[in-house]
mmCIF file of C-alpha atoms in Angstrom:
data_model
loop_
_atom_site.group_PDB
_atom_site.id
_atom_site.type_symbol
_atom_site.label_atom_id
_atom_site.label_comp_id
_atom_site.label_asym_id
_atom_site.label_seq_id
_atom_site.Cartn_x
_atom_site.Cartn_y
_atom_site.Cartn_z
ATOM 1 C CA MET A 1 37.615 -49.254 12.704
ATOM 2 C CA ALA A 2 37.054 -49.441 8.994
ATOM 3 C CA LEU A 3 33.909 -48.075 7.449
ATOM 4 C CA GLY A 4 31.789 -50.954 6.143
ATOM 5 C CA ILE A 5 30.202 -48.930 3.371
ATOM 6 C CA GLY A 6 30.755 -45.413 2.106
ATOM 7 C CA PHE A 7 30.277 -42.945 -0.673
ATOM 8 C CA ASN A 8 32.967 -40.585 -1.851
ATOM 9 C CA VAL A 9 32.491 -37.685 -4.250
ATOM 10 C CA SER A 10 35.064 -35.290 -5.466
ATOM 11 C CA SER A 11 34.457 -32.521 -7.908
ATOM 12 C CA ASN A 12 35.535 -29.072 -8.881
ATOM 13 C CA TYR A 13 33.106 -26.560 -7.304
ATOM 14 C CA THR A 14 34.734 -23.503 -8.871
ATOM 15 C CA ASP A 15 31.907 -22.859 -11.356
ATOM 16 C CA ILE A 16 29.182 -23.124 -8.719
ATOM 17 C CA ASN A 17 31.170 -21.056 -6.237
ATOM 18 C CA ASN A 18 31.730 -18.315 -8.832
ATOM 19 C CA LYS A 19 28.004 -18.226 -9.590
ATOM 20 C CA LEU A 20 27.147 -17.955 -5.872
ATOM 21 C CA VAL A 21 29.604 -15.080 -5.433
ATOM 22 C CA LYS A 22 28.154 -13.304 -8.474
ATOM 23 C CA PHE A 23 24.621 -13.979 -7.195
ATOM 24 C CA GLY A 24 25.548 -12.366 -3.870
ATOM 25 C CA ARG A 25 26.835 -9.255 -5.669
ATOM 26 C CA GLU A 26 23.576 -8.951 -7.615
ATOM 27 C CA LEU A 27 21.382 -9.212 -4.496
ATOM 28 C CA LYS A 28 20.861 -5.648 -3.222
ATOM 29 C CA GLN A 29 18.584 -4.904 -0.279
ATOM 30 C CA LYS A 30 18.085 -1.289 -1.396
ATOM 31 C CA THR A 31 16.885 -2.412 -4.834
ATOM 32 C CA TYR A 32 14.545 -4.999 -3.323
ATOM 33 C CA LEU A 33 13.056 -2.452 -0.890
ATOM 34 C CA LYS A 34 12.541 0.035 -3.724
ATOM 35 C CA LEU A 35 10.754 -2.621 -5.778
ATOM 36 C CA MET A 36 8.520 -3.487 -2.802
ATOM 37 C CA HIS A 37 7.806 0.198 -2.176
ATOM 38 C CA GLN A 38 6.876 0.788 -5.819
ATOM 39 C CA ARG A 39 4.578 -2.252 -5.856
ATOM 40 C CA PHE A 40 2.709 -1.190 -2.720
ATOM 41 C CA LEU A 41 2.373 2.396 -3.998
ATOM 42 C CA LYS A 42 0.961 1.067 -7.267
ATOM 43 C CA TRP A 43 -1.561 -1.019 -5.332
ATOM 44 C CA VAL A 44 -2.710 1.999 -3.283
ATOM 45 C CA ASN A 45 -2.978 4.204 -6.387
ATOM 46 C CA ASP A 46 -4.921 1.498 -8.247
ATOM 47 C CA ASN A 47 -7.146 1.068 -5.197
ATOM 48 C CA PHE A 48 -8.103 4.754 -5.268
ATOM 49 C CA ARG A 49 -8.629 4.685 -9.047
ATOM 50 C CA ASN A 50 -10.782 1.518 -8.846
ATOM 51 C CA GLU A 51 -12.673 2.732 -5.766
ATOM 52 C CA GLY A 52 -11.682 -0.431 -3.974
ATOM 53 C CA THR A 53 -9.556 -3.295 -5.257
ATOM 54 C CA GLU A 54 -10.134 -6.187 -2.872
ATOM 55 C CA GLN A 55 -13.625 -4.994 -1.991
ATOM 56 C CA LYS A 56 -15.514 -2.257 -3.815
ATOM 57 C CA TRP A 57 -16.116 0.827 -1.693
ATOM 58 C CA GLN A 58 -19.620 1.687 -0.626
ATOM 59 C CA PRO A 59 -21.054 4.431 -2.879
ATOM 60 C CA LEU A 60 -21.190 8.003 -1.656
ATOM 61 C CA ASN A 61 -24.201 9.119 0.336
ATOM 62 C CA PRO A 62 -26.649 11.039 -1.920
ATOM 63 C CA VAL A 63 -26.374 14.000 0.478
ATOM 64 C CA THR A 64 -22.606 14.075 -0.081
ATOM 65 C CA ILE A 65 -23.061 14.021 -3.863
ATOM 66 C CA GLN A 66 -25.611 16.846 -3.671
ATOM 67 C CA ARG A 67 -23.340 18.911 -1.407
ATOM 68 C CA ARG A 68 -20.437 18.473 -3.819
ATOM 69 C CA ARG A 69 -22.528 19.480 -6.826
ATOM 70 C CA LEU A 70 -23.928 22.558 -5.093
ATOM 71 C CA SER A 71 -20.508 23.690 -3.913
ATOM 72 C CA GLY A 72 -18.864 23.022 -7.273
ATOM 73 C CA LYS A 73 -16.103 21.114 -5.470
ATOM 74 C CA GLY A 74 -15.353 17.564 -6.430
ATOM 75 C CA GLY A 75 -17.355 15.027 -8.334
ATOM 76 C CA VAL A 76 -18.897 11.696 -7.524
ATOM 77 C CA GLN A 77 -15.634 9.767 -7.256
ATOM 78 C CA ILE A 78 -15.153 8.287 -3.808
ATOM 79 C CA LEU A 79 -12.268 9.818 -1.791
ATOM 80 C CA ARG A 80 -11.185 11.784 -4.858
ATOM 81 C CA ASP A 81 -12.862 15.178 -4.433
ATOM 82 C CA SER A 82 -9.443 16.841 -4.135
ATOM 83 C CA SER A 83 -7.138 13.798 -4.649
ATOM 84 C CA ARG A 84 -5.113 15.110 -1.707
ATOM 85 C CA MET A 85 -5.444 11.888 0.294
ATOM 86 C CA ALA A 86 -4.532 9.653 -2.665
ATOM 87 C CA GLN A 87 -1.493 11.804 -3.459
ATOM 88 C CA SER A 88 -0.387 11.878 0.177
ATOM 89 C CA PHE A 89 0.871 8.285 -0.115
ATOM 90 C CA ASN A 90 3.506 9.293 -2.673
ATOM 91 C CA PRO A 91 6.935 10.253 -1.279
ATOM 92 C CA GLY A 92 7.656 13.958 -1.420
ATOM 93 C CA LYS A 93 3.977 14.965 -1.364
ATOM 94 C CA PRO A 94 2.387 16.836 1.551
ATOM 95 C CA LEU A 95 1.399 14.535 4.433
ATOM 96 C CA SER A 96 3.280 11.582 2.934
ATOM 97 C CA GLY A 97 4.181 8.873 5.404
ATOM 98 C CA SER A 98 5.904 6.810 2.692
ATOM 99 C CA LYS A 99 9.619 6.189 2.922
ATOM 100 C CA ILE A 100 12.396 3.666 2.482
ATOM 101 C CA ASP A 101 14.816 3.205 5.367
ATOM 102 C CA ILE A 102 17.702 1.043 4.198
ATOM 103 C CA ASN A 103 19.361 0.927 7.630
ATOM 104 C CA ALA A 104 16.198 -0.422 9.255
ATOM 105 C CA GLY A 105 15.455 -2.649 6.257
ATOM 106 C CA ILE A 106 11.922 -1.329 5.779
ATOM 107 C CA ALA A 107 9.787 0.180 3.064
ATOM 108 C CA VAL A 108 6.789 2.113 4.411
ATOM 109 C CA VAL A 109 3.760 3.135 2.371
ATOM 110 C CA GLY A 110 1.483 5.386 4.371
ATOM 111 C CA THR A 111 -0.031 8.788 4.883
ATOM 112 C CA GLU A 112 -0.252 11.301 7.666
ATOM 113 C CA ASP A 113 -3.622 12.585 6.428
ATOM 114 C CA PHE A 114 -5.722 12.685 9.604
ATOM 115 C CA LYS A 115 -8.871 11.554 7.722
ATOM 116 C CA ALA A 116 -7.327 8.335 6.390
ATOM 117 C CA PRO A 117 -7.978 6.160 9.494
ATOM 118 C CA PHE A 118 -11.667 7.157 9.487
ATOM 119 C CA HIS A 119 -12.019 5.763 5.965
ATOM 120 C CA GLU A 120 -9.720 2.771 6.493
ATOM 121 C CA PHE A 121 -11.644 1.551 9.556
ATOM 122 C CA GLY A 122 -14.997 3.335 9.186
ATOM 123 C CA VAL A 123 -16.910 5.356 11.781
ATOM 124 C CA ARG A 124 -20.255 4.435 13.347
ATOM 125 C CA PRO A 125 -23.033 7.042 13.361
ATOM 126 C CA TYR A 126 -22.715 9.486 16.229
ATOM 127 C CA LYS A 127 -24.516 12.445 17.743
ATOM 128 C CA ILE A 128 -23.177 15.858 16.799
ATOM 129 C CA ILE A 129 -23.209 18.216 19.763
ATOM 130 C CA LEU A 130 -22.927 21.880 18.856
ATOM 131 C CA LYS A 131 -22.099 24.720 21.184
ATOM 132 C CA ALA A 132 -23.847 27.239 18.962
ATOM 133 C CA HIS A 133 -26.929 27.253 16.716
ATOM 134 C CA SER A 134 -26.316 25.611 13.334
ATOM 135 C CA LEU A 135 -28.143 26.278 10.105
ATOM 136 C CA VAL A 136 -27.666 22.626 9.174
ATOM 137 C CA PHE A 137 -28.627 20.873 12.426
ATOM 138 C CA GLY A 138 -30.478 23.564 14.339
ATOM 139 C CA PRO A 139 -30.020 24.054 18.074
ATOM 140 C CA GLY A 140 -28.391 21.151 19.896
ATOM 141 C CA GLY A 141 -26.918 19.373 16.866
ATOM 142 C CA GLY A 142 -27.979 16.185 15.079
ATOM 143 C CA MET A 143 -26.795 12.767 13.974
ATOM 144 C CA HIS A 144 -23.780 12.158 11.779
ATOM 145 C CA PRO A 145 -24.503 9.169 9.509
ATOM 146 C CA GLY A 146 -21.030 7.732 10.059
ATOM 147 C CA ILE A 147 -18.418 6.828 7.457
ATOM 148 C CA PRO A 148 -18.467 3.396 5.831
ATOM 149 C CA GLN A 149 -15.245 1.431 5.862
ATOM 150 C CA ARG A 150 -13.329 1.996 2.643
ATOM 151 C CA ARG A 151 -10.074 0.068 2.872
ATOM 152 C CA ILE A 152 -7.217 2.159 1.516
ATOM 153 C CA LEU A 153 -4.404 -0.276 2.326
ATOM 154 C CA PRO A 154 -4.133 -3.895 1.215
ATOM 155 C CA SER A 155 -5.164 -6.702 3.519
ATOM 156 C CA GLU A 156 -2.433 -8.774 5.118
ATOM 157 C CA ALA A 157 -3.100 -11.578 2.615
ATOM 158 C CA ALA A 158 -2.840 -9.226 -0.384
ATOM 159 C CA GLY A 159 0.316 -7.689 1.077
ATOM 160 C CA ASN A 160 1.890 -11.106 1.558
ATOM 161 C CA ASN A 161 1.021 -12.037 -2.041
ATOM 162 C CA MET A 162 2.686 -8.858 -3.311
ATOM 163 C CA ILE A 163 5.781 -9.582 -1.214
ATOM 164 C CA GLN A 164 5.964 -13.096 -2.704
ATOM 165 C CA ASP A 165 5.417 -11.869 -6.268
ATOM 166 C CA VAL A 166 8.016 -9.106 -6.051
ATOM 167 C CA GLY A 167 10.491 -11.348 -4.239
ATOM 168 C CA ASN A 168 10.140 -14.150 -6.789
ATOM 169 C CA ALA A 169 10.484 -11.748 -9.725
ATOM 170 C CA TYR A 170 13.559 -10.138 -8.152
ATOM 171 C CA LEU A 171 15.196 -13.505 -7.432
ATOM 172 C CA LYS A 172 14.497 -14.630 -11.004
ATOM 173 C CA ARG A 173 16.061 -11.446 -12.372
ATOM 174 C CA ILE A 174 19.235 -11.672 -10.298
ATOM 175 C CA THR A 175 19.547 -15.404 -10.961
ATOM 176 C CA GLU A 176 19.446 -14.691 -14.684
ATOM 177 C CA GLN A 177 22.035 -11.916 -14.235
ATOM 178 C CA ALA A 178 24.293 -14.170 -12.154
ATOM 179 C CA ASN A 179 24.151 -16.904 -14.811
ATOM 180 C CA LYS A 180 25.361 -14.559 -17.580
#
């Protein structure tokens, strides 16, 4: 049976095909993961420097500031008395949990510092129970004031925005390279 109506196009796709092949050569998962890793590390480092990026961190307790001044250790910067936790996010530093695993297709920014979850999620006040007499709390212990939540990692929304921004910038770059 004959087709009552139709549309026929013929063209030479060589130019487009060559660009797609070149585009595929430019697209490198390892490069993209490294870019993502660098962007997330920058966010974490900026977050420490700014004492909270998405939400400002609650100021230090006056008792903590006094203790630091009396001991001569640290200043009034939040989570920066030794900078050990902030540095622990950087690959190659002690306690770093950051890595890039090309085979698994992941870039991880993290830390193995045992104190980090207490700050990331916060801790409610709790009773301190001592086995021995304490000069600070006396016999039996006392109350710990808790630790306010100080988010160290980006929220899911901020993380998704960074993924989009880095992905779009990377695609723009390789598109420009493929069109050369």
